[in-house]
Amino acid sequence: GMSQNFLRIHLFKKFIFALLGGLFLLLIVVFFVHYFAHQRFRIACFPLFSSDRWLDITITDGINDLLQKANSTVCLDYPLDWTFDAIDRDSVSNLTYLKYYGKRIGLDVLVTEQVISKSDKNCVVVLKFYNLKKKEPLTLKLSDTLYFAHPDTFFKEIIHQALNSFSIKYDTLPPVFLPSPKVWKDYGSGRYYQLIDDFTSAEKAYRAGLAVDSTEFFLLRGLASVLLRKSFYLQSKGKYADDTYIKTAEIINKTLEVDSTDELTYCLLGQLYIQRSMWNRAEKVLKKALQLGKDDPFLYFYLTRLHSSRYRKMGFRNKETLLKKALKLNPAFERAWIA
């Protein structure tokens, strides 16, 4: 009888261990399925600068815009404002460096943009897609002609080919979110100078474009961003900045009159209110920005500047929660790493 009881106990123990082992493996499988199901395909386009940097910047902005908007639940695109935050600017057109940098910031696919020829009416653009998860990374090469009179055709066609090659499903592509081609040179120049922190040249370029079209949204938003940085700089040096803040507020409000649904513009206004210690207004506009778009790492960073009682009402437990959210979106966000 004792040997049979011992055998039964032994078998029962083996059964329990097997059951626990099976449950443990199941939990691991469920975790990884859940984890990878929530990981978006990360992609970013970088310009390989030609003699016309303004054109490369403008085209790259359009490519990044459509890559993000095609299917934001599956795809996360890094715009230039994210990637230039930590990039080695001397190496921005060096392909070896870009691949290394892309891996460091968690990209699945790196896209390079290059204008290989240009006339008054059009330019020929080559896009190369590098899968950074593979040993032989060049996955796709696309080339097409961009006609300045109707650029939307180029962007939709080339993005359509790219998305199909990566099996990314989408319904319809929206129009590319860019200014009118008549101010591309001023816009692209302003964007370039802004990205390399030459705010005096950026302001000059944006104002030149606004002299052509005073209601051009992208030029207004760009100018607002540059003036805001100028205000911060003056204040940090202990200089008089009130007039610059007033001008910045005027430009931001004019930008919102043109498009009241732009999350980035509300972020600019939130920054201005934070800098002026207008906390109720800052909370209100940053909450509005959060309602309009949840894929902006800068927004989560600005929310950390509010008192914790304010961002807790928006569902964020503490500062660390917000910073982790910002860094999960953009691992190249230097200020979030050191905050």
Short mmCIF file of C-alpha atoms in Angstrom, two decimals:
data_model
loop_
_atom_site.label_atom_id
_atom_site.label_comp_id
_atom_site.label_asym_id
_atom_site.label_seq_id
_atom_site.Cartn_x
_atom_site.Cartn_y
_atom_site.Cartn_z
CA GLY A 1 0.00 0.00 0.00
CA MET A 2 2.80 2.45 0.87
CA SER A 3 4.56 1.94 -2.46
CA GLN A 4 1.31 2.62 -4.34
CA ASN A 5 0.69 5.83 -2.32
CA PHE A 6 4.26 6.94 -2.95
CA LEU A 7 3.80 6.29 -6.69
CA ARG A 8 0.51 8.22 -6.74
CA ILE A 9 2.13 11.18 -4.93
CA HIS A 10 5.12 11.07 -7.27
CA LEU A 11 2.87 11.04 -10.37
CA PHE A 12 0.73 13.82 -8.91
CA LYS A 13 3.82 15.98 -8.34
CA LYS A 14 5.00 15.35 -11.91
CA PHE A 15 1.55 16.31 -13.16
CA ILE A 16 1.57 19.57 -11.14
CA PHE A 17 5.09 20.46 -12.35
CA ALA A 18 4.10 19.71 -15.94
CA LEU A 19 0.93 21.80 -15.55
CA LEU A 20 2.84 24.74 -14.04
CA GLY A 21 5.48 24.47 -16.76
CA GLY A 22 2.81 24.51 -19.45
CA LEU A 23 1.11 27.54 -17.90
CA PHE A 24 4.44 29.33 -17.67
CA LEU A 25 5.16 28.68 -21.36
CA LEU A 26 1.64 29.82 -22.26
CA LEU A 27 2.16 33.08 -20.35
CA ILE A 28 5.43 33.67 -22.23
CA VAL A 29 3.72 33.07 -25.59
CA VAL A 30 0.81 35.36 -24.68
CA PHE A 31 3.25 38.07 -23.54
CA PHE A 32 5.24 38.02 -26.78
CA VAL A 33 2.13 37.86 -28.97
CA HIS A 34 0.69 40.82 -27.09
CA TYR A 35 4.03 42.67 -27.16
CA PHE A 36 4.68 42.30 -30.87
CA ALA A 37 1.03 42.94 -31.75
CA HIS A 38 1.45 46.41 -30.22
CA GLN A 39 4.80 47.21 -31.85
CA ARG A 40 4.37 49.45 -34.81
CA PHE A 41 6.50 49.30 -37.95
CA ARG A 42 9.02 52.14 -37.45
CA ILE A 43 10.22 54.02 -40.51
CA ALA A 44 11.86 57.37 -41.31
CA CYS A 45 12.98 59.21 -44.41
CA PHE A 46 16.25 61.19 -44.45
CA PRO A 47 17.43 63.56 -47.20
CA LEU A 48 20.74 62.93 -48.96
CA PHE A 49 21.29 66.61 -49.64
CA SER A 50 21.79 67.88 -53.18
CA SER A 51 22.68 71.47 -54.08
CA ASP A 52 19.03 72.38 -53.39
CA ARG A 53 18.68 71.48 -49.70
CA TRP A 54 15.32 73.23 -49.54
CA LEU A 55 13.92 70.82 -52.12
CA ASP A 56 15.27 67.73 -50.34
CA ILE A 57 13.80 68.88 -47.02
CA THR A 58 10.40 69.61 -48.57
CA ILE A 59 10.20 66.25 -50.37
CA THR A 60 11.35 64.39 -47.25
CA ASP A 61 8.67 66.15 -45.17
CA GLY A 62 6.04 65.02 -47.69
CA ILE A 63 7.29 61.42 -47.69
CA ASN A 64 7.31 61.26 -43.88
CA ASP A 65 3.86 62.82 -43.69
CA LEU A 66 2.21 60.23 -45.95
CA LEU A 67 4.10 57.28 -44.42
CA GLN A 68 2.60 58.22 -41.06
CA LYS A 69 -0.92 59.02 -42.26
CA ALA A 70 -1.36 55.92 -44.42
CA ASN A 71 -1.98 53.63 -41.44
CA SER A 72 -0.91 55.08 -38.10
CA THR A 73 -2.11 52.03 -36.17
CA VAL A 74 0.48 49.88 -37.97
CA CYS A 75 3.15 52.39 -38.96
CA LEU A 76 5.07 54.94 -36.87
CA ASP A 77 7.04 57.42 -38.94
CA TYR A 78 9.77 59.59 -37.42
CA PRO A 79 9.61 63.12 -38.91
CA LEU A 80 12.76 65.20 -39.26
CA ASP A 81 11.96 67.16 -36.08
CA TRP A 82 12.44 63.89 -34.16
CA THR A 83 15.47 62.46 -35.95
CA PHE A 84 17.46 65.71 -36.10
CA ASP A 85 17.23 66.07 -32.33
CA ALA A 86 20.23 63.77 -31.74
CA ILE A 87 21.76 63.29 -35.18
CA ASP A 88 25.39 64.07 -36.05
CA ARG A 89 24.68 66.89 -38.49
CA ASP A 90 28.06 66.59 -40.21
CA SER A 91 27.14 63.01 -41.18
CA VAL A 92 23.51 63.50 -42.15
CA SER A 93 24.14 62.52 -45.79
CA ASN A 94 26.48 59.64 -44.95
CA LEU A 95 24.65 56.38 -45.61
CA THR A 96 26.83 54.26 -43.31
CA TYR A 97 26.23 56.65 -40.44
CA LEU A 98 22.48 56.87 -41.16
CA LYS A 99 22.13 53.07 -40.99
CA TYR A 100 24.01 53.03 -37.68
CA TYR A 101 21.88 55.89 -36.34
CA GLY A 102 18.66 54.28 -37.59
CA LYS A 103 19.44 51.08 -35.68
CA ARG A 104 20.21 53.06 -32.53
CA ILE A 105 16.85 54.83 -32.59
CA GLY A 106 14.86 51.65 -33.25
CA LEU A 107 13.99 51.98 -36.93
CA ASP A 108 12.83 48.93 -38.86
CA VAL A 109 13.29 50.67 -42.21
CA LEU A 110 15.46 53.62 -43.17
CA VAL A 111 14.47 55.58 -46.29
CA THR A 112 16.85 57.89 -48.13
CA GLU A 113 15.65 60.65 -50.47
CA GLN A 114 17.83 62.00 -53.27
CA VAL A 115 17.13 64.44 -56.10
CA ILE A 116 19.22 63.27 -59.06
CA SER A 117 18.12 65.89 -61.62
CA LYS A 118 16.07 69.09 -61.62
CA SER A 119 14.55 71.56 -64.07
CA ASP A 120 12.19 74.51 -63.65
CA LYS A 121 9.17 72.23 -64.06
CA ASN A 122 10.15 68.98 -62.35
CA CYS A 123 12.76 66.90 -60.61
CA VAL A 124 13.63 63.20 -60.55
CA VAL A 125 13.65 61.67 -57.08
CA VAL A 126 15.12 58.36 -55.96
CA LEU A 127 13.99 56.71 -52.73
CA LYS A 128 15.92 53.77 -51.30
CA PHE A 129 14.48 51.63 -48.50
CA TYR A 130 16.86 49.77 -46.18
CA ASN A 131 15.55 47.05 -43.90
CA LEU A 132 17.79 47.49 -40.87
CA LYS A 133 16.78 44.10 -39.44
CA LYS A 134 18.42 42.22 -42.33
CA LYS A 135 22.06 41.54 -43.22
CA GLU A 136 21.46 42.59 -46.84
CA PRO A 137 19.55 45.76 -46.09
CA LEU A 138 18.61 47.31 -49.47
CA THR A 139 15.01 46.17 -49.85
CA LEU A 140 13.53 48.56 -52.38
CA LYS A 141 14.52 51.30 -54.81
CA LEU A 142 11.88 53.62 -56.28
CA SER A 143 12.34 56.45 -58.76
CA ASP A 144 9.79 58.89 -60.15
CA THR A 145 9.39 62.39 -61.55
CA LEU A 146 7.88 65.08 -59.35
CA TYR A 147 6.09 67.79 -61.34
CA PHE A 148 5.98 71.02 -59.34
CA ALA A 149 2.62 72.02 -60.81
CA HIS A 150 0.89 68.98 -59.28
CA PRO A 151 3.17 67.27 -56.72
CA ASP A 152 0.42 65.20 -55.07
CA THR A 153 0.53 62.62 -57.88
CA PHE A 154 4.20 61.88 -57.21
CA PHE A 155 3.77 61.47 -53.44
CA LYS A 156 0.71 59.24 -53.65
CA GLU A 157 2.16 56.98 -56.34
CA ILE A 158 5.55 56.47 -54.72
CA ILE A 159 4.08 55.90 -51.24
CA HIS A 160 1.54 53.49 -52.72
CA GLN A 161 4.38 51.40 -54.18
CA ALA A 162 6.34 51.50 -50.93
CA LEU A 163 3.43 50.48 -48.71
CA ASN A 164 2.49 47.62 -51.02
CA SER A 165 6.05 46.29 -51.00
CA PHE A 166 6.02 46.19 -47.19
CA SER A 167 2.47 44.74 -47.10
CA ILE A 168 1.11 47.70 -45.13
CA LYS A 169 -2.63 47.95 -45.70
CA TYR A 170 -4.37 51.31 -46.00
CA ASP A 171 -7.66 52.66 -47.31
CA THR A 172 -6.92 55.85 -49.21
CA LEU A 173 -3.97 58.22 -49.03
CA PRO A 174 -4.86 61.79 -48.07
CA PRO A 175 -3.40 64.76 -49.98
CA VAL A 176 0.21 65.37 -48.98
CA PHE A 177 0.42 67.94 -46.17
CA LEU A 178 2.78 70.52 -47.69
CA PRO A 179 2.62 74.22 -48.60
CA SER A 180 1.92 75.50 -52.09
CA PRO A 181 4.87 74.80 -54.45
CA LYS A 182 5.26 78.55 -55.07
CA VAL A 183 6.74 78.92 -51.55
CA TRP A 184 8.59 75.59 -51.37
CA LYS A 185 12.00 77.28 -51.55
CA ASP A 186 11.23 79.57 -48.61
CA TYR A 187 9.56 76.78 -46.65
CA GLY A 188 12.33 74.23 -47.26
CA SER A 189 15.05 76.78 -46.48
CA GLY A 190 13.28 77.79 -43.26
CA ARG A 191 12.88 74.16 -42.25
CA TYR A 192 16.54 73.39 -42.96
CA TYR A 193 17.83 76.33 -40.94
CA GLN A 194 15.39 75.55 -38.15
CA LEU A 195 16.58 71.94 -37.97
CA ILE A 196 20.20 73.05 -37.59
CA ASP A 197 19.26 75.73 -35.01
CA ASP A 198 20.06 78.72 -37.22
CA PHE A 199 16.95 80.60 -36.15
CA THR A 200 17.90 83.97 -37.65
CA SER A 201 18.18 82.48 -41.16
CA ALA A 202 15.03 80.40 -40.58
CA GLU A 203 13.01 83.48 -39.59
CA LYS A 204 14.26 85.34 -42.67
CA ALA A 205 13.23 82.46 -44.99
CA TYR A 206 9.76 82.08 -43.44
CA ARG A 207 9.11 85.82 -43.63
CA ALA A 208 10.17 85.85 -47.30
CA GLY A 209 7.57 83.17 -48.01
CA LEU A 210 4.88 85.01 -46.07
CA ALA A 211 5.56 88.08 -48.21
CA VAL A 212 4.34 85.92 -51.12
CA ASP A 213 1.39 84.38 -49.23
CA SER A 214 0.59 85.83 -45.79
CA THR A 215 -1.86 83.03 -44.95
CA GLU A 216 0.35 80.03 -45.77
CA PHE A 217 -0.12 77.71 -42.79
CA PHE A 218 3.29 75.99 -42.84
CA LEU A 219 5.18 79.28 -43.02
CA LEU A 220 3.13 80.72 -40.17
CA ARG A 221 3.69 77.66 -37.98
CA GLY A 222 7.39 77.61 -38.82
CA LEU A 223 7.75 81.30 -37.98
CA ALA A 224 5.84 80.81 -34.72
CA SER A 225 8.20 78.01 -33.71
CA VAL A 226 11.30 80.07 -34.54
CA LEU A 227 10.04 83.15 -32.67
CA LEU A 228 9.23 81.01 -29.65
CA ARG A 229 12.79 79.67 -29.55
CA LYS A 230 14.05 83.24 -29.94
CA SER A 231 11.92 84.28 -26.96
CA PHE A 232 13.29 81.43 -24.83
CA TYR A 233 16.84 82.42 -25.74
CA LEU A 234 16.33 86.08 -24.84
CA GLN A 235 14.72 85.16 -21.53
CA SER A 236 17.50 82.66 -20.69
CA LYS A 237 20.05 85.46 -21.17
CA GLY A 238 18.12 87.78 -18.88
CA LYS A 239 17.16 90.04 -21.78
CA TYR A 240 13.82 91.73 -22.44
CA ALA A 241 11.59 89.21 -24.24
CA ASP A 242 8.03 90.50 -23.71
CA ASP A 243 7.69 92.04 -27.19
CA THR A 244 8.93 88.84 -28.82
CA TYR A 245 6.44 86.78 -26.80
CA ILE A 246 3.61 89.09 -27.88
CA LYS A 247 4.62 88.75 -31.56
CA THR A 248 4.89 84.97 -31.15
CA ALA A 249 1.40 84.76 -29.65
CA GLU A 250 0.03 86.81 -32.56
CA ILE A 251 1.61 84.46 -35.13
CA ILE A 252 0.40 81.33 -33.29
CA ASN A 253 -3.16 82.68 -33.15
CA LYS A 254 -3.00 83.56 -36.85
CA THR A 255 -1.80 80.00 -37.55
CA LEU A 256 -4.77 78.57 -35.63
CA GLU A 257 -7.12 80.81 -37.62
CA VAL A 258 -5.89 79.08 -40.77
CA ASP A 259 -6.08 75.57 -39.22
CA SER A 260 -7.66 75.13 -35.78
CA THR A 261 -7.08 71.34 -35.78
CA ASP A 262 -3.28 71.27 -35.81
CA GLU A 263 -1.91 69.58 -32.70
CA LEU A 264 1.62 70.94 -33.19
CA THR A 265 0.40 74.55 -33.12
CA TYR A 266 -1.42 73.94 -29.81
CA CYS A 267 1.86 72.52 -28.47
CA LEU A 268 3.62 75.75 -29.44
CA LEU A 269 0.95 77.76 -27.63
CA GLY A 270 1.28 75.48 -24.60
CA GLN A 271 5.05 76.10 -24.52
CA LEU A 272 4.49 79.85 -24.65
CA TYR A 273 2.03 79.71 -21.74
CA ILE A 274 4.42 77.53 -19.71
CA GLN A 275 7.26 79.97 -20.28
CA ARG A 276 4.99 82.82 -19.15
CA SER A 277 3.78 80.79 -16.11
CA MET A 278 0.17 80.91 -17.36
CA TRP A 279 -0.59 77.43 -16.03
CA ASN A 280 -4.36 77.25 -16.53
CA ARG A 281 -4.04 78.26 -20.17
CA ALA A 282 -1.11 75.88 -20.69
CA GLU A 283 -3.12 72.97 -19.31
CA LYS A 284 -6.11 73.83 -21.50
CA VAL A 285 -4.20 74.01 -24.81
CA LEU A 286 -2.01 70.95 -24.11
CA LYS A 287 -5.16 68.98 -23.29
CA LYS A 288 -6.54 70.12 -26.65
CA ALA A 289 -3.31 68.99 -28.36
CA LEU A 290 -3.64 65.58 -26.69
CA GLN A 291 -7.19 65.23 -28.03
CA LEU A 292 -5.96 65.98 -31.57
CA GLY A 293 -2.93 63.67 -31.65
CA LYS A 294 -1.27 61.19 -29.34
CA ASP A 295 1.88 60.45 -31.36
CA ASP A 296 3.91 63.52 -30.44
CA PRO A 297 6.77 62.90 -27.97
CA PHE A 298 7.24 66.65 -27.49
CA LEU A 299 3.68 66.94 -26.18
CA TYR A 300 4.33 64.42 -23.39
CA PHE A 301 7.56 66.24 -22.54
CA TYR A 302 5.75 69.59 -22.25
CA LEU A 303 3.11 68.03 -20.01
CA THR A 304 5.87 67.22 -17.49
CA ARG A 305 6.33 70.97 -17.04
CA LEU A 306 2.86 71.21 -15.50
CA HIS A 307 2.09 70.45 -11.86
CA SER A 308 1.36 66.74 -11.38
CA SER A 309 -2.23 67.49 -10.34
CA ARG A 310 -2.85 68.87 -13.83
CA TYR A 311 -1.53 65.96 -15.90
CA ARG A 312 -3.04 63.37 -13.54
CA LYS A 313 -6.45 64.68 -14.63
CA MET A 314 -5.42 63.65 -18.16
CA GLY A 315 -4.65 60.10 -17.01
CA PHE A 316 -0.88 60.25 -16.41
CA ARG A 317 0.37 58.97 -13.04
CA ASN A 318 3.66 60.85 -12.79
CA LYS A 319 6.50 62.53 -14.66
CA GLU A 320 8.25 59.21 -15.35
CA THR A 321 5.12 57.88 -17.10
CA LEU A 322 5.12 60.86 -19.46
CA LEU A 323 8.86 60.65 -20.19
CA LYS A 324 8.67 56.92 -20.88
CA LYS A 325 5.81 57.59 -23.31
CA ALA A 326 7.85 60.28 -25.08
CA LEU A 327 10.93 58.03 -25.34
CA LYS A 328 8.94 55.02 -26.51
CA LEU A 329 7.75 57.12 -29.45
CA ASN A 330 11.10 58.78 -30.11
CA PRO A 331 14.26 57.16 -28.67
CA ALA A 332 16.28 60.05 -30.19
CA PHE A 333 14.63 62.61 -27.87
CA GLU A 334 17.67 63.87 -25.94
CA ARG A 335 15.87 66.27 -23.60
CA ALA A 336 13.55 63.48 -22.43
CA TRP A 337 16.54 61.26 -21.59
CA ILE A 338 18.12 63.86 -19.33
CA ALA A 339 14.92 65.39 -17.87
#
